[in-house]
Amino acid sequence: MIRPATPADIPAIHTLIRELAEYERALEEAKATEEQLHEALFGSHPAAYAHVATDDSTGAVIGYAIWFLNFSTWRGVHGIYLEDLYVRPTARGGGHGKALLTALARICVERGYQRLEWSVLNWNTPAIDFYKALGARPQDEWTVYRLTDEALAQASGTP
């Protein structure tokens, strides 16, 4: 049901990323190409890692988790930051999302990482309820900030 992604999974992951972006009302921001994903996940210096959930009967990819290592200066060790977790709506309720998170939690424990973190949109109550049911707790005292596009170029001092 859950396995590390392979290069052959890139087209399916790309499609699922676009589905997630559409669900999150931000399809126009999903600009990554299959080539970029391949380089990020399987290039000479991977920037991220991926696991996929597959349909038990067909083997089709029906969900994915993309993650990368972060570092806690307070804990002194790595952790995992979960960038995306998505399971197709038609496959939800089958335990795939929980299995993806379990796989990442297992990696954390096996490698001595002490945190598994992610962000969720405030309006995504089904996801929030799912995460809380697993024992995850919101970090309400923190607000995420982001620089992109023109603001990023301006902050860099690049014209």
Coordinates of C-alpha atoms in Angstrom, one line a residue:
M1 CA 0.0 0.0 0.0
I2 CA 2.8 2.5 0.9
R3 CA 6.3 2.5 -0.8
P4 CA 9.0 4.9 -1.7
A5 CA 8.4 6.6 -5.0
T6 CA 10.3 5.6 -8.1
P7 CA 11.1 7.6 -11.2
A8 CA 8.2 5.8 -12.9
D9 CA 5.8 7.4 -10.4
I10 CA 6.7 11.0 -11.5
P11 CA 3.7 11.4 -13.9
A12 CA 1.2 10.2 -11.3
I13 CA 2.7 12.4 -8.6
H14 CA 2.6 15.4 -10.9
T15 CA -1.0 14.8 -11.6
L16 CA -1.8 14.4 -7.9
I17 CA 0.1 17.6 -7.1
R18 CA -2.1 19.5 -9.6
E19 CA -5.2 17.9 -8.0
L20 CA -4.1 19.0 -4.6
A21 CA -3.4 22.5 -5.9
E22 CA -6.9 22.7 -7.4
Y23 CA -8.4 21.5 -4.1
E24 CA -6.5 24.2 -2.2
R25 CA -7.8 26.8 -4.7
A26 CA -4.3 27.6 -6.0
L27 CA -3.9 25.7 -9.2
E28 CA -2.2 28.7 -10.9
E29 CA 0.6 28.4 -8.4
A30 CA 1.4 24.8 -9.2
K31 CA 4.1 25.4 -11.8
A32 CA 6.4 22.4 -11.2
T33 CA 7.1 20.3 -14.2
E34 CA 7.6 16.5 -14.3
E35 CA 11.3 17.2 -15.1
Q36 CA 11.7 19.4 -12.1
L37 CA 10.1 16.8 -9.9
H38 CA 12.4 14.1 -11.3
E39 CA 15.5 16.3 -10.6
A40 CA 14.2 17.2 -7.1
L41 CA 13.5 13.6 -6.1
F42 CA 16.0 11.5 -8.1
G43 CA 18.7 13.9 -9.3
S44 CA 22.3 13.8 -8.1
H45 CA 21.4 16.0 -5.1
P46 CA 17.8 15.2 -4.1
A47 CA 16.1 18.1 -2.4
A48 CA 13.1 16.0 -1.3
Y49 CA 11.8 12.5 -1.0
A50 CA 8.5 10.9 -1.8
H51 CA 6.3 8.0 -0.8
V52 CA 3.3 6.8 -2.7
A53 CA 0.1 5.1 -1.7
T54 CA -1.1 2.5 -4.2
D55 CA -4.4 0.9 -4.8
D56 CA -4.2 -2.7 -3.5
S57 CA -6.0 -4.2 -6.4
T58 CA -4.7 -2.2 -9.4
G59 CA -1.3 -0.9 -8.1
A60 CA -2.2 2.6 -9.3
V61 CA -0.8 5.5 -7.4
I62 CA -3.7 7.1 -5.5
G63 CA -1.8 9.3 -3.0
Y64 CA 1.6 10.7 -2.1
A65 CA 3.7 12.3 0.5
I66 CA 6.6 14.6 -0.4
W67 CA 8.9 15.5 2.4
F68 CA 12.4 16.9 3.2
L69 CA 14.7 17.1 6.2
N70 CA 14.6 20.1 8.4
F71 CA 16.7 20.8 11.5
S72 CA 15.8 21.9 15.0
T73 CA 18.4 24.0 16.8
W74 CA 16.6 23.3 20.0
R75 CA 16.6 19.6 19.7
G76 CA 19.9 19.4 17.8
V77 CA 18.7 16.8 15.3
H78 CA 16.9 16.6 12.0
G79 CA 13.2 16.2 11.6
I80 CA 10.9 15.7 8.6
Y81 CA 8.9 18.5 7.1
L82 CA 5.9 17.1 5.2
E83 CA 5.4 19.4 2.2
D84 CA 2.4 17.6 0.7
L85 CA 0.1 14.8 1.8
Y86 CA -2.7 14.0 -0.7
V87 CA -5.0 11.0 -1.3
R88 CA -7.5 11.1 -4.1
P89 CA -11.0 11.7 -2.8
T90 CA -12.2 8.4 -4.3
A91 CA -9.6 6.6 -2.2
R92 CA -10.1 8.4 1.1
G93 CA -11.3 6.4 4.1
G94 CA -9.1 3.4 3.1
G95 CA -6.3 4.2 5.5
H96 CA -3.9 5.5 2.9
G97 CA -3.3 8.9 4.5
K98 CA -2.7 7.4 7.9
A99 CA -0.4 4.8 6.3
L100 CA 1.6 7.6 4.6
L101 CA 2.0 9.5 7.9
T102 CA 2.9 6.2 9.8
A103 CA 5.6 5.6 7.2
L104 CA 7.1 9.0 7.8
A105 CA 6.8 8.7 11.6
R106 CA 8.6 5.4 11.4
I107 CA 11.4 7.0 9.4
C108 CA 11.7 9.6 12.2
V109 CA 11.9 7.1 15.0
E110 CA 14.3 4.8 13.1
R111 CA 16.7 7.7 12.3
G112 CA 16.4 9.5 15.6
Y113 CA 14.6 12.5 14.2
Q114 CA 12.4 14.1 16.8
R115 CA 9.8 16.1 14.8
L116 CA 7.4 15.5 12.0
E117 CA 5.8 18.8 11.0
W118 CA 3.6 20.2 8.3
S119 CA 1.2 23.0 7.6
V120 CA -2.5 22.8 6.8
L121 CA -4.8 25.5 5.5
N122 CA -7.1 26.9 8.3
W123 CA -10.2 26.2 6.3
N124 CA -9.4 22.5 5.6
T125 CA -11.4 21.1 8.5
P126 CA -11.4 17.5 7.2
A127 CA -7.6 17.4 7.2
I128 CA -7.4 19.2 10.6
D129 CA -9.8 16.7 12.1
F130 CA -7.8 13.8 10.6
Y131 CA -4.5 15.2 12.0
K132 CA -6.0 15.8 15.4
A133 CA -7.4 12.3 15.5
L134 CA -3.8 11.0 15.0
G135 CA -2.6 13.1 18.0
A136 CA -1.1 16.0 16.1
R137 CA -1.4 19.4 17.7
P138 CA -1.5 22.8 16.0
Q139 CA 1.3 25.2 16.7
D140 CA -1.0 28.2 17.1
E141 CA 1.7 30.5 18.4
W142 CA 3.6 30.5 15.1
T143 CA 2.7 32.2 11.8
V144 CA 4.2 31.1 8.5
Y145 CA 5.7 33.9 6.4
R146 CA 6.8 33.5 2.8
L147 CA 8.7 35.5 0.2
T148 CA 8.0 34.6 -3.5
D149 CA 8.3 36.1 -6.9
E150 CA 8.8 39.9 -6.9
A151 CA 9.1 40.2 -3.1
L152 CA 11.8 37.5 -3.1
A153 CA 13.7 39.3 -5.8
Q154 CA 13.4 42.6 -4.0
A155 CA 14.5 41.1 -0.7
S156 CA 17.6 39.6 -2.4
G157 CA 18.6 43.0 -3.7
T158 CA 18.4 41.7 -7.3
P159 CA 16.7 44.1 -9.7

